Each structure stands twice: as structure tokens, then as C-alpha cells.
Coordinates of C-alpha atoms and ligand atoms in Angstrom, one line a residue:
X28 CA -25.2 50.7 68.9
X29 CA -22.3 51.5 66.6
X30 CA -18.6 50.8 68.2
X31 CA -16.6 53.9 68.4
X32 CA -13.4 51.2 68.5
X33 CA -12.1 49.6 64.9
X34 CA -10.9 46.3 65.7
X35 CA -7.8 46.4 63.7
X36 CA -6.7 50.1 65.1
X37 CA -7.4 48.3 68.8
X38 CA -5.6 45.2 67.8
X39 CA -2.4 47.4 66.8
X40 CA -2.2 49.6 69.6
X41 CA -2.9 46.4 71.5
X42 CA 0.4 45.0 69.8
X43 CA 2.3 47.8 71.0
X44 CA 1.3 47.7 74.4
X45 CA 1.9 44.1 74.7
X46 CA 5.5 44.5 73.2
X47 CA 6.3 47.4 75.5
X48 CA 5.3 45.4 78.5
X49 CA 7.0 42.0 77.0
X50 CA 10.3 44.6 76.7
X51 CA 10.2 45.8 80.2
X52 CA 9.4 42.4 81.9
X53 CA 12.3 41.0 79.7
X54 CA 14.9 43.8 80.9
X55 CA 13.7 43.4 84.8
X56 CA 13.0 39.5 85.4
X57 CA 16.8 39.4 83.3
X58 CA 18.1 41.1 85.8
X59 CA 19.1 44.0 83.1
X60 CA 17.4 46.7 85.3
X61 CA 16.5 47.0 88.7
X62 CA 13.5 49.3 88.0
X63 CA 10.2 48.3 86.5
X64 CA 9.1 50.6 84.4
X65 CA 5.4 49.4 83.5
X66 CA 3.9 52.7 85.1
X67 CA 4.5 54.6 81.8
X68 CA 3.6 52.2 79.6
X69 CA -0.1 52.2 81.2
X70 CA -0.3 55.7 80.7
X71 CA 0.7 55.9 77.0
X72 CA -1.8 53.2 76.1
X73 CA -4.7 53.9 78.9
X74 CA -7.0 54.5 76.0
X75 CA -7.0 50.7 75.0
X76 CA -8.3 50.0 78.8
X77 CA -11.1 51.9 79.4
X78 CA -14.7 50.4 80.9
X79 CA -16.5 51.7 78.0
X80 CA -13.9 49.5 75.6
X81 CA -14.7 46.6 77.9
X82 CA -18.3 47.3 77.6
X83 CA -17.8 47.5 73.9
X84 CA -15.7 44.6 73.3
X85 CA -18.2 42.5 75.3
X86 CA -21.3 43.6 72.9
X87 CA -19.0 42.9 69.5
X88 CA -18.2 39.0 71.2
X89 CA -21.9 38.9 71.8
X90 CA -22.9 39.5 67.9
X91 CA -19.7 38.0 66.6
X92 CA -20.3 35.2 64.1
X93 CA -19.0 32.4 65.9
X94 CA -15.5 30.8 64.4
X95 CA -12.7 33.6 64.1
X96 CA -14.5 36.4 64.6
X97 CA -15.5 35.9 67.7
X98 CA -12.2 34.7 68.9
X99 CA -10.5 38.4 67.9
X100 CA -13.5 39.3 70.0
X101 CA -12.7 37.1 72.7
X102 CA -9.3 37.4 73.0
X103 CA -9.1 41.4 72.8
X104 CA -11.6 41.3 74.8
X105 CA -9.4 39.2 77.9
X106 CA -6.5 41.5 77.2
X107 CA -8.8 44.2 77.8
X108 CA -10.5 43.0 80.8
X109 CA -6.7 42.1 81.9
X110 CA -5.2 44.9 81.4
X111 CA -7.8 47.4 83.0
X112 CA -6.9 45.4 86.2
X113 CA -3.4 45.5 85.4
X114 CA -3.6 49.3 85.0
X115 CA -5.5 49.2 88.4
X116 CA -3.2 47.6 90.4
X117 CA 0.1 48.6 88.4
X118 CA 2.0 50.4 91.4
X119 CA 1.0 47.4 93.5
X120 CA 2.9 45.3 90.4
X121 CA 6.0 47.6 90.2
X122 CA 6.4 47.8 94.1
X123 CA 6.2 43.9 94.5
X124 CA 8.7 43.8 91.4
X125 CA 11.3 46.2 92.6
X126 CA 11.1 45.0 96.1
X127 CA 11.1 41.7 95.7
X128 CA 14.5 43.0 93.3
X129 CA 15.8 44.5 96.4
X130 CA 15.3 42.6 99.3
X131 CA 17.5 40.4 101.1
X132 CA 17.4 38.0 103.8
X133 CA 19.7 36.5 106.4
X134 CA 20.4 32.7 107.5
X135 CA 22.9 32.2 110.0
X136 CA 24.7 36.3 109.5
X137 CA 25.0 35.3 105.8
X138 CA 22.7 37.6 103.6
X139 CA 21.4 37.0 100.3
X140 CA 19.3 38.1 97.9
X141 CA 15.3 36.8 97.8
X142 CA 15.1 36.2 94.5
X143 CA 18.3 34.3 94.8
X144 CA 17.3 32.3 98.0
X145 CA 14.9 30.3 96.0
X146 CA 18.1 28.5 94.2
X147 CA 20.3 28.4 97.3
X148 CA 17.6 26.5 99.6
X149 CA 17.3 24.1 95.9
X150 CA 20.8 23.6 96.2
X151 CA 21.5 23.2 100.1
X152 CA 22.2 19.7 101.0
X153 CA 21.7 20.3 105.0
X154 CA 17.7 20.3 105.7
X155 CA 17.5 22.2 109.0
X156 CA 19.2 25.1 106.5
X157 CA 16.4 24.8 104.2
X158 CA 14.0 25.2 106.6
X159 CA 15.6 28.1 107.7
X160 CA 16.1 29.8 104.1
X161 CA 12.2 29.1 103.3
X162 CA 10.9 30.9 107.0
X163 CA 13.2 33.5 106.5
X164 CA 11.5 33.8 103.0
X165 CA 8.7 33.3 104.2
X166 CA 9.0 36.2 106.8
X167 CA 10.0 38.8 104.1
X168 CA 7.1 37.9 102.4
X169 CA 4.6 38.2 104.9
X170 CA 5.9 41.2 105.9
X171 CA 6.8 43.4 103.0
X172 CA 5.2 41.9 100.3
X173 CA 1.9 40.4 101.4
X174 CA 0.3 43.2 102.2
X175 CA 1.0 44.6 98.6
X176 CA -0.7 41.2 96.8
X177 CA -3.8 41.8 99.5
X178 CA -4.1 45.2 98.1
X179 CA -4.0 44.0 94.8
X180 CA -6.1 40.9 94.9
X181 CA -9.1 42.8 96.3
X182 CA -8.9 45.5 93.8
X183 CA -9.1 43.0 90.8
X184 CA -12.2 41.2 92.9
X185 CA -13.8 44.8 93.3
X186 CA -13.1 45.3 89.3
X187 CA -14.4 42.3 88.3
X188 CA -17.8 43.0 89.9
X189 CA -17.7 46.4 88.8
X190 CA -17.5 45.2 85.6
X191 CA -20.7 43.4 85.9
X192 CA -19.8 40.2 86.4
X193 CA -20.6 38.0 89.4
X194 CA -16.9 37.1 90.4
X195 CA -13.5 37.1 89.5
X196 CA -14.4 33.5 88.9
X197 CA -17.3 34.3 87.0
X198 CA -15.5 36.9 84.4
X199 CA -12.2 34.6 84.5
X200 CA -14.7 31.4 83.5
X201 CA -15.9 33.6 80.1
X202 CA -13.3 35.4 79.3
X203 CA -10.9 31.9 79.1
X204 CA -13.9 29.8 77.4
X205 CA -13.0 27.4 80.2
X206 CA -15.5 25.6 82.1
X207 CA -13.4 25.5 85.4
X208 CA -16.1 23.6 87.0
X209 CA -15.6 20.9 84.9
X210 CA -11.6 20.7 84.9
X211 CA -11.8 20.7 88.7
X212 CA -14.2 17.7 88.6
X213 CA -11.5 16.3 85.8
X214 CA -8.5 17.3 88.6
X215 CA -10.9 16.2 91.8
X216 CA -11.2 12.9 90.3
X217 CA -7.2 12.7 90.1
X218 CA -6.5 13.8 93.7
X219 CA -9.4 11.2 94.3
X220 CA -8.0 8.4 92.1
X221 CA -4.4 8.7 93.2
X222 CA -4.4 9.4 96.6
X223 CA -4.1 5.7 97.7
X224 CA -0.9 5.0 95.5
X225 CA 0.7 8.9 95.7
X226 CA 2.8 8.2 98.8
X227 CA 3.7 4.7 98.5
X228 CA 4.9 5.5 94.6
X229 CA 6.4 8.8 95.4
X230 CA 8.1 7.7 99.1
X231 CA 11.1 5.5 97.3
X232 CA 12.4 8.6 95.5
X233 CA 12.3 11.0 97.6
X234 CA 14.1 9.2 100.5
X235 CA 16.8 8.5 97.0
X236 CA 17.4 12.3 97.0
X237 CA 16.5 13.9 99.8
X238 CA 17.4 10.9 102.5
X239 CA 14.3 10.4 104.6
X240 CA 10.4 9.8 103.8
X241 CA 7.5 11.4 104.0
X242 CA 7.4 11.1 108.0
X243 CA 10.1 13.7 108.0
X244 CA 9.4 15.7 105.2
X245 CA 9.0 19.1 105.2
X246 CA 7.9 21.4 102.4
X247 CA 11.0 23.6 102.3
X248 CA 12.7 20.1 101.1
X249 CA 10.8 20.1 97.7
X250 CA 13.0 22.2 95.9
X251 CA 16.2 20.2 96.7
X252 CA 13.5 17.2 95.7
X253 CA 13.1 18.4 92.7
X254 CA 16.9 19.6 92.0
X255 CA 17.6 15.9 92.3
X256 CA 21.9 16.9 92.7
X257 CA 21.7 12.8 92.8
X258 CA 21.9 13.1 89.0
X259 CA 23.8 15.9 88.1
X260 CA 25.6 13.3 86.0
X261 CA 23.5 12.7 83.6
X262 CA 23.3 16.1 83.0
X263 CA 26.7 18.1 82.4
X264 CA 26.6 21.5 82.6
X265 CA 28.9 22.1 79.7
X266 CA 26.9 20.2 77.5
X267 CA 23.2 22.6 77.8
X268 CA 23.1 24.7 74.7
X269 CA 24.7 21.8 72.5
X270 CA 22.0 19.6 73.6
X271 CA 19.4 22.0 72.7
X272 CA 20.8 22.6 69.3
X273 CA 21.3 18.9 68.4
X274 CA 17.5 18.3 69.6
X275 CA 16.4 21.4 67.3
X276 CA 18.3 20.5 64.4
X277 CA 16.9 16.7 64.1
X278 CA 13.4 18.6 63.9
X279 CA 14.7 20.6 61.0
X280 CA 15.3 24.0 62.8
X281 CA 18.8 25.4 63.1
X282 CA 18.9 27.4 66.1
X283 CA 21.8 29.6 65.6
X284 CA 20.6 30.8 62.4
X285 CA 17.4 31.7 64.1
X286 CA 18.1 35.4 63.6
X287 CA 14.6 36.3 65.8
X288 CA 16.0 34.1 68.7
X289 CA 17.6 35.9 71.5
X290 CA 19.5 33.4 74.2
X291 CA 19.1 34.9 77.6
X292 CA 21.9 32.6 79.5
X293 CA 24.4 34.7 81.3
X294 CA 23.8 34.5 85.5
X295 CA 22.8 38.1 86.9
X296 CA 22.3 38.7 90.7
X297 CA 18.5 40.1 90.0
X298 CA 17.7 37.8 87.2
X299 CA 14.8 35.8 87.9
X300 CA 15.1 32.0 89.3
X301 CA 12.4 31.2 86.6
X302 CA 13.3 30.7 83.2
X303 CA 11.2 32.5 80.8
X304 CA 10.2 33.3 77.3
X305 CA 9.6 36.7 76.7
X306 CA 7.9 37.2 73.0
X307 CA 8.8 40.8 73.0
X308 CA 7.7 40.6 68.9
X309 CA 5.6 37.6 67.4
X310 CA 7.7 36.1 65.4
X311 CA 10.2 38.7 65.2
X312 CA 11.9 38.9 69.0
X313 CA 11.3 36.1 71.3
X314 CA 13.5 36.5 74.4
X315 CA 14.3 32.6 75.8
X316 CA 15.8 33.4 79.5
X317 CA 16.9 30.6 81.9
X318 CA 19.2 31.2 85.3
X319 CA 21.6 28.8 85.9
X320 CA 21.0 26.3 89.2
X321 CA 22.9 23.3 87.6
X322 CA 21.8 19.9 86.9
X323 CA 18.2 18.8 85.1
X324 CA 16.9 21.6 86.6
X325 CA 18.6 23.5 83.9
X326 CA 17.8 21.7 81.7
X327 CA 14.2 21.2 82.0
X328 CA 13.8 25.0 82.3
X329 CA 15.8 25.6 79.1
X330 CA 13.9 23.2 76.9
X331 CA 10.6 24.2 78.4
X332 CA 11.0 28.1 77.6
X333 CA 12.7 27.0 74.3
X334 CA 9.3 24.8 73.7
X335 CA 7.8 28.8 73.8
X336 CA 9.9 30.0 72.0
X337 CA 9.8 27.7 69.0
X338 CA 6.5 28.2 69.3
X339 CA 6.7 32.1 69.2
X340 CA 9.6 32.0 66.8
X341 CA 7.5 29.6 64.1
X342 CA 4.0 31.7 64.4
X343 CA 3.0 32.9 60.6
X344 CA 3.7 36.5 60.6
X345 CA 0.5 37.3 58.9
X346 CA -1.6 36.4 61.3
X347 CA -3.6 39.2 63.1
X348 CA -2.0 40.2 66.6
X349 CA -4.9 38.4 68.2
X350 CA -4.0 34.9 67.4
X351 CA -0.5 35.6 67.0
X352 CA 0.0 36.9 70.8
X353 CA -3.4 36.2 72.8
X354 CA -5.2 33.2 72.8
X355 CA -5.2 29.8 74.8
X356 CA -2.3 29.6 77.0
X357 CA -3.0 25.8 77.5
X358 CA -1.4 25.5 74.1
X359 CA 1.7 27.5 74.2
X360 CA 2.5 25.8 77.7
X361 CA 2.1 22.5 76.0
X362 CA 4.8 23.0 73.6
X363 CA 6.7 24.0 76.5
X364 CA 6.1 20.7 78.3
X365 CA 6.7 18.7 75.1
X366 CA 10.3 20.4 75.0
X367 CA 10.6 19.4 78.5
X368 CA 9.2 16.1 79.0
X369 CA 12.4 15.5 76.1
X370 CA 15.0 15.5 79.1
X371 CA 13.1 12.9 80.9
X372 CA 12.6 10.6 77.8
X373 CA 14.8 7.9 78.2
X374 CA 15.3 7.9 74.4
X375 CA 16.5 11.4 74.0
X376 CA 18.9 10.9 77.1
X377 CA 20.4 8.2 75.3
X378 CA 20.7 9.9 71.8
X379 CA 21.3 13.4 72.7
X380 CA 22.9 13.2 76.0
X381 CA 24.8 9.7 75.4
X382 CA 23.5 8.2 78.7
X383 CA 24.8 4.8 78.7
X384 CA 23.9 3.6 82.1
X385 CA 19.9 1.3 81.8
X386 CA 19.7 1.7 85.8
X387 CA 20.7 5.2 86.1
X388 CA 18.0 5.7 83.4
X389 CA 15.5 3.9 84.8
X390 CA 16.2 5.6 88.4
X391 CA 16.0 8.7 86.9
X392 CA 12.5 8.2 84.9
X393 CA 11.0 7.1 87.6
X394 CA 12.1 10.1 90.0
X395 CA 10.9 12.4 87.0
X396 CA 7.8 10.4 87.4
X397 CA 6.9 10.9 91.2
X398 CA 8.4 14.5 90.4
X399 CA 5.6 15.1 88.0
X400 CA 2.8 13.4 90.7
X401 CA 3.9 16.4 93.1
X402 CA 3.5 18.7 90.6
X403 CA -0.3 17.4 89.4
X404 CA -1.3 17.3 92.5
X405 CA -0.2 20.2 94.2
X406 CA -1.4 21.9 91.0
X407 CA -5.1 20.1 91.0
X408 CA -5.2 21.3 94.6
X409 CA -4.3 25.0 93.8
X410 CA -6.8 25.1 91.1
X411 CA -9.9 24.0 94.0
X412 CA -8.1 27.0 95.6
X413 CA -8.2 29.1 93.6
X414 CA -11.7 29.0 92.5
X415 CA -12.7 29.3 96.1
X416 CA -10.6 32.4 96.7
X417 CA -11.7 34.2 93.6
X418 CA -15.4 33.3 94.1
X419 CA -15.7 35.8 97.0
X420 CA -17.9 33.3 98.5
X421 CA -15.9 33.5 101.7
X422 CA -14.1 36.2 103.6
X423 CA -10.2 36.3 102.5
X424 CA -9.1 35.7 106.0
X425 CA -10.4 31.9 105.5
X426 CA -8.2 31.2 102.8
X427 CA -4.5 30.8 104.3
X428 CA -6.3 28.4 106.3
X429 CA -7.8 26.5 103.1
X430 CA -4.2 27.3 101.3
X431 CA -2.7 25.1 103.7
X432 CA -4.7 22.8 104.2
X433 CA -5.6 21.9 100.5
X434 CA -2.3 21.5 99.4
X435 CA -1.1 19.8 102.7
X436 CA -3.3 17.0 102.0
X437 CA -2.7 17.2 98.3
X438 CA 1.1 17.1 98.5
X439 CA 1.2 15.4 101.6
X440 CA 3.6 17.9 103.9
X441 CA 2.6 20.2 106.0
X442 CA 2.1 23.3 104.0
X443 CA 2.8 26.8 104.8
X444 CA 0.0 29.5 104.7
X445 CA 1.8 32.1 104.0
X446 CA 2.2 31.8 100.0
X447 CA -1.6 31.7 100.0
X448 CA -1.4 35.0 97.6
X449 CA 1.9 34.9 95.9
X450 CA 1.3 31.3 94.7
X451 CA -1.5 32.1 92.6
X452 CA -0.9 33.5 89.0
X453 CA -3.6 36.0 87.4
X454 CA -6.6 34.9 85.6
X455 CA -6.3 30.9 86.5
X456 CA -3.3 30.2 84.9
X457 CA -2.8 27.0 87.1
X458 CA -6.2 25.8 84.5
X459 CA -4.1 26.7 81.8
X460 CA -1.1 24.4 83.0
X461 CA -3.5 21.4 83.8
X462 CA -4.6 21.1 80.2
X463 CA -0.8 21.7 79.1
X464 CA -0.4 18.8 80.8
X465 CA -3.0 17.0 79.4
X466 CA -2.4 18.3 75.8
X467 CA 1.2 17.6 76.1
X468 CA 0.3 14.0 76.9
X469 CA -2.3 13.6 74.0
X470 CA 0.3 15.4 71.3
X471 CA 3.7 12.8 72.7
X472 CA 1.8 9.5 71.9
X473 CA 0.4 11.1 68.6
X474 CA 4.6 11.7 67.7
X475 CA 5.5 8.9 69.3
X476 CA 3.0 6.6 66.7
X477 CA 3.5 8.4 63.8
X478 CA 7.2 9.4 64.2
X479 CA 8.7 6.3 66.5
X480 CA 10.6 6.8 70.5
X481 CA 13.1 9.1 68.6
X482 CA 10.2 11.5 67.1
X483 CA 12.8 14.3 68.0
X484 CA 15.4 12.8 65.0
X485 CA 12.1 13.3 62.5
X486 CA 12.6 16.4 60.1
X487 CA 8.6 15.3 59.7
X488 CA 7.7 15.5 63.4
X489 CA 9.1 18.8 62.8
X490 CA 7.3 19.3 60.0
X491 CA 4.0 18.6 62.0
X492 CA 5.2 20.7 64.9
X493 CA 5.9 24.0 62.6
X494 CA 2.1 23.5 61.1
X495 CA 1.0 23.6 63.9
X496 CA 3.2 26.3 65.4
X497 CA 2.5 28.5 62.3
X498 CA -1.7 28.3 63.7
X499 CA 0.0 30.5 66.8
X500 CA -3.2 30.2 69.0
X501 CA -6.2 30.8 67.1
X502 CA -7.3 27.6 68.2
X503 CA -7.8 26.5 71.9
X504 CA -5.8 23.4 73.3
X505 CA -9.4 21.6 72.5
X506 CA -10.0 22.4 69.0
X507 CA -6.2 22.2 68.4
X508 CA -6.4 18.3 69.8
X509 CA -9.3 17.9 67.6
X510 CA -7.2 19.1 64.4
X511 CA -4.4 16.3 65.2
X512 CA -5.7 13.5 67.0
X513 CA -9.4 13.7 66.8
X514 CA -9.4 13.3 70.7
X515 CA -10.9 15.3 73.4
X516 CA -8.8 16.9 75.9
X517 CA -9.3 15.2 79.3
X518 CA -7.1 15.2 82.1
X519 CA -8.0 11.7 83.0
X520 CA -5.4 10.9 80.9
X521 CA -2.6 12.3 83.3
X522 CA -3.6 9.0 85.8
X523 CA -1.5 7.0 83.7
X524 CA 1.6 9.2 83.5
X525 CA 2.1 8.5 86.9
Ligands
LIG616 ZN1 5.7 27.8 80.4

């Protein structure tokens, strides 16, 4: 059957599309805009989304000669598949955006906004407040927003067997080239392996910064666990953007000059609580957005979405679209943890930051340590989750239930059910984070051997990074590994980071 779609006119209007939506998230998350204009954007490019270009895209991957022609197939085939859901379920989108824009909630007669109440319970010292900040999230989200992800989970299920596929699960599993089966045996293994020692090495840190153990600990303490005020010291406010271009510069790139770098830094009462990169045009406009909360936090968000956007920034801009926007997301996300792991290294905090103090170091690389044990597990446990909730295996009134209960035990507090929708990101992203972290891991020692503890001082580690930046993601976080190292990606190797 001949295609009725050129690749190269798809992949264009593709670009457009992509750039249109990169624009709007940018000017909403930033806090420029309370609206979310996405509707429109649909309907000027609902040709690209069609189920007969899906059908199409799927036959060309199916002849494609396998190397780069069948990853252009692949990838504009996930963008496809992704954004006829996305079209699908865009008022659902928009209405959770704007809301969640809009909405306030109230602790003790003092209102403030939801998006900001994230930061604020991060930053409150007292616990019975942060309790009451996260249930009074919590109830906003159960009632005014919850219903809205319902809607839109079980429209992209529906879809996705419409489609032809067995499962969400099953489409997400081809489309991403991941064998998700095979990761969670990799992150089952790690929840296995660790569980013994996760409390006992964890415990000592948290009762440094938060002031009780885990026989107290509740989840709506994690955030102020992780803000870690304890060592705001080390990491002066004053000093952020400096840092970041004194890091840059000793890998040979000179940030201000960066002319296609846009620094999003300015605090806005609707901007986000996430940093984010927004790569509004490969290489051309990349968008780096952080909100201010103070302390490492700021800091680790700033150098993770500048890892993005370095990445971004350095893609060769004659690349086609597909491997200059689309791709593995493992490998973009491992830049980004590269960038960040930086402000737990206790050679950078020396160099860059001037930290003088060996025990204040060594406290704080082993708090980032059991910080980064929360996060594995809590993230191997979302991705068992998730794969049961997009199987459709079991009805969806099981899984707050499951929610709970998998990252209870994973994480070790009692865990509330009622984020068991707005914790999950499209398409398995968690997978994509896992082999970040697994990549990121690989790719340090590899700079670390060939480039010594201060690989961020080497023009030539820089060199290295910019070849491999210039690839965008044409290659997978496998095959990328492979190019450098010769390894295999395995997330075994995370055991030993904590
Ligand atoms: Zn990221």
C-alpha cells in the first residue's frame, strides 16, 4: 500500500506542532499566562494525528530497514500515537492546567495558592503544619482535579485499544522500544536487595533534618526532607547563576554568550514549583525555567534543567526533527542528572562553591545519598504501579489501594492514595528516569576515569559531552552507552550508589 504521508512534510509540520506546544507550556508553567492555550494548537495541526496516520506510520516502522530509518519511523510514530491521545483528552489537559493555576487552599485562615503550597509545606519547619498543607492539597485534588485525570486516564486506555493494541502497556512497551518487564525485574531486584539496609542507612539523616525517625514519619515531611534548610549554608543563594556559569565555562561553553539560551529565573505567583526545560526550537530556543525555594534545592533544579538544556542548546542543527526533538527520554534526563549529581560531588562543592568544611561535606553527601535511596525506591515502586494500572488487568478502583500500598512499603511511610493519578507522567516516563539514573551512573565514572574527580574543569570532558550532545537522541540510552563505554545499561548498578 502506498503512504499518502511524506515523511519529511510529516516531520515538519510535526516540528511545528511541537514548538507551538513547547511555546504555550513555556508561557503557562512560567507563570507568563494564566490560560493554556493548547486547544488551538490541536486544531491547526489535527491532520498530523489522525488513526489512519497512526495506521500508516505503524506499516512504514514495520518495513523500515532497521538503523535510522526505522527510528524516524519509530519516533514519529510515538509522537503520533501521543499526540492523538493528547488531542483526545486536551480539554481534560487545559482544565487541569488552568485549575490547578487557579486554585487556592487554606491552612489555619491563611490562603495560598496550590501550585505554591508544594514550596511552602518544603519550607515549613513545624510538621503538624505540613501535614495540614499536604491534606488540604490533597483535598483540592481529590475533589476538583481527580475527577478530570479519571476522565483522562480512561480515555487514553480506551484509545490505546482502539488503536489495536492490547494495553496502554502494550502500545507504551513498542512504541518506547523498552522492555518494561525486564526493567521492573532490574528495579524489583533493587527494592528486593535494598530493603534490609534502606531504613537503617536512610534513618540517621532524616532524624539530622527533619528531627525524628521513621517511627514518626509521615509522608507530608519528605519535602522538607529533601529541602534539607540544615544546609542552606553550603549553598548561598546569591551565588546560583555564578556557580552555573563557572561549572559551564570549565567545560568550554560560555553561557552568557549562548545567544539560544533563555534563563527563566524571576519568581511568579503561577509559575510552576518544577524547574523545567522547555526546547521551544532545537537548538535554536531552549527555555531553562527554575522557581526559587532556596537552598540545594535550587540548585539541583537549576543544574538539572541546565543539563537539558546544554543538551538541547548543543544538538547539530542538521539533524532531522526526529532525532533532534523525539527520541529516548532516558538520555536527555541523564544529562540532566549528570548536571545535578555536580552539586552533590564533593569535588565541585569544593571548587565551585569553596566549601571548606570535610564534615559538613561529608554530612551532606551522605544526606544526598539516602536522598537519592527515597527517590529509587519510591520510583522503582511507581514503575510496578504503573504497569499494573495501565495493563487494565484490574478495575481502576483497585489501584489507590495498590498506590498506597506499593509505595508505603517502598518508601517506608504511610502513603496517601489520593495522588494515585496525578503522580503518574504519560507514556512511562518513571522507566525513562530509571535508566537516567542508571545511564547517568555509567557516563560519571567514564568522566571521572578519563577526565579525573574535577571532570567538570576539562575543556575535553566537554569536548566528549558536546559529541555526544550534537547525536541529540538518535540513539537510545543503550546504544548511546554502547558508543562510550561499551557497557550495557543495567540498573543494578544503582545498588551501589546508595
Ligand atoms: Zn529532567
Amino acid at each position: 500500500m502506498p503512504l499518502a504521508v511524506d515523511l519529511d512534510t510529516y516531520a515538519a509540520q510535526a516540528e511545528q506542532f511541537v514548538g507551538a506546544m513547547d511555546r504555550e507550556y513555556y508561557l503557562h508553567f512560567a507563570g507568563h499566562k494564566p490560560e493554556f492555550e493548547i486547544e488551538p494548537i490541536y486544531e491547526r495541526h489535527a491532520g498530523l494525528f489522525g488513526r489512519t496516520v497512526v495506521d500508516e506510520l505503524r506499516e512504514r516502522l514495520a518495513r523500515a530497514a532497521p538503523g535510522d530509518e526505522a527510528r524516524r519511523a519509530r519516533y514519529l510514530l510515538e509522537l503520533a500515537v501521543g499526540g492523538l491521545l493528547g488531542n483526545e483528552i486536551k480539554a481534560e489537559e487545559k482544565a487541569l492546567a488552568e485549575r490547578e493555576a487557579a486554585l487556592e487552599i487554606e491552612v489555619d485562615g491563611k490562603r495560598m495558592p496550590y501550585r505554591q503550597s508544594a514550596v511552602e509545606q518544603g519550607n515549613e519547619p513545624d510538621a503538624e503544619r505540613r501535614a495540614a498543607i499536604e491534606r488540604a492539597r490533597l483535598d483540592v485534588l481529590e475533589r476538583d482535579l481527580n475527577p478530570l485525570h479519571r476522565r483522562a486516564l480512561e480515555r487514553s486506555h480506551e484509545l490505546a485499544r482502539e488503536l489495536g493494541w492490547g494495553s496502554y502497556r502494550e502500545m507504551y512497551g513498542e512504541l518506547k522500544q523498552i522492555d518494561l518487564g525486564a526493567l521492573e525485574q532490574q528495579t524489583a531486584a533493587f527494592l528486593r536487595d535494598t530493603a534490609e539496609r534502606y531504613r537503617e542507612s536512610v534513618e540517621p539523616h532524616v532524624r539530622a533534618q527533619v528531627g525524628f525517625g521513621f517511627d514518626r514519619l509521615r509522608r507530608s515531611d519528605l519535602p522538607y526532607f529533601f529541602r534539607a534548610r540544615g544546609f542552606d549554608e553550603l549553598f548561598p543563594s546569591e551565588r546560583i547563576i555564578a556557580a552555573l556559569e563557572q561549572t559551564l565555562a570549565g567545560l568550554g561553553i560560555d553561557l552568557r554568550g549562548q545567544q539560544n539560551v533563555r534563563l527563566d529565573i524571576e519568581q511568579r505567583p503561577s509559575k510552576s514549583p518544577r524547574a523545567f526545560c522547555a526546547p521551544v526550537s532545537v537548538p535554536d530556543e531552549v527555555y531553562l525555567v527554575i522557581a526559587r525555594h532556596g537552598g540545594r534545592d535550587d540548585y539541583a533544579a537549576l543544574f538539572h534543567e541546565a543539563g537539558h538544556t546544554e543538551h538541547y542548546a548543543n544538538v547539530d542543527a542538521a539533524l532531522p526533527f526526529e532525532f533532534r526533538y523525539l527520541g529516548d527520554n532516558s538520555v536527555t534526563e541523564g544529562f540532566a542528572f549528570l548536571f545535578e549529581h555536580l552539586t552533590e560531588d564533593p569535588a565541585w562543592l569544593r571548587s565551585v562553591l569553596g566549601a571548606g568544611d570535610a564534615d559538613r561535606i561529608a554530612a551532606y553527601t551522605g544526606f544526598t545519598r539516602a536522598s537519592k535511596f527515597v527517590f529509587l525506591r519510591r520510583y522503582a515502586a511507581k514503575l510496578s504501579y504503573e504497569l499494573e494500572l495501565h495493563a487494565g488487568e484490574r478495575p481502576l478502583d483497585e489501584m489507590p489501594a495498590l498506590y498506597s500500598r506499593l509505595l508505603g512499603d517502598a518508601v517506608g511511610v504511610a502513603w496517601p492514595a489520593g495522588t494515585y493519578l496525578a503522580d503518574v507522567d504519560a507514556g512511562y516516563y518513571a522507566a525513562n528516569y530509571l535508566r537516567a539514573w542508571a545511564f547517568e551512573t555509567h557516563l560519571r565514572d567514564v568522566l571521572v576515569e578519563r577526565f579525573g574527580p574535577q571532570w567538570f574543569r576539562s575543556r575535553e570532558a566537554g569536548d566528549l559531552l558536546r559529541s555526544l550532545w550534537r547525536e541529540g537522541q538518535r540513539l537510545d540510552a543503550d546504544e548511546l552507552l554502547a558508543v562510550v563505554t561499551g557497557e550495557r545499561l543495567d540498573f543494578g548498578v544503582m545498588a551501589a550508589e546508595v
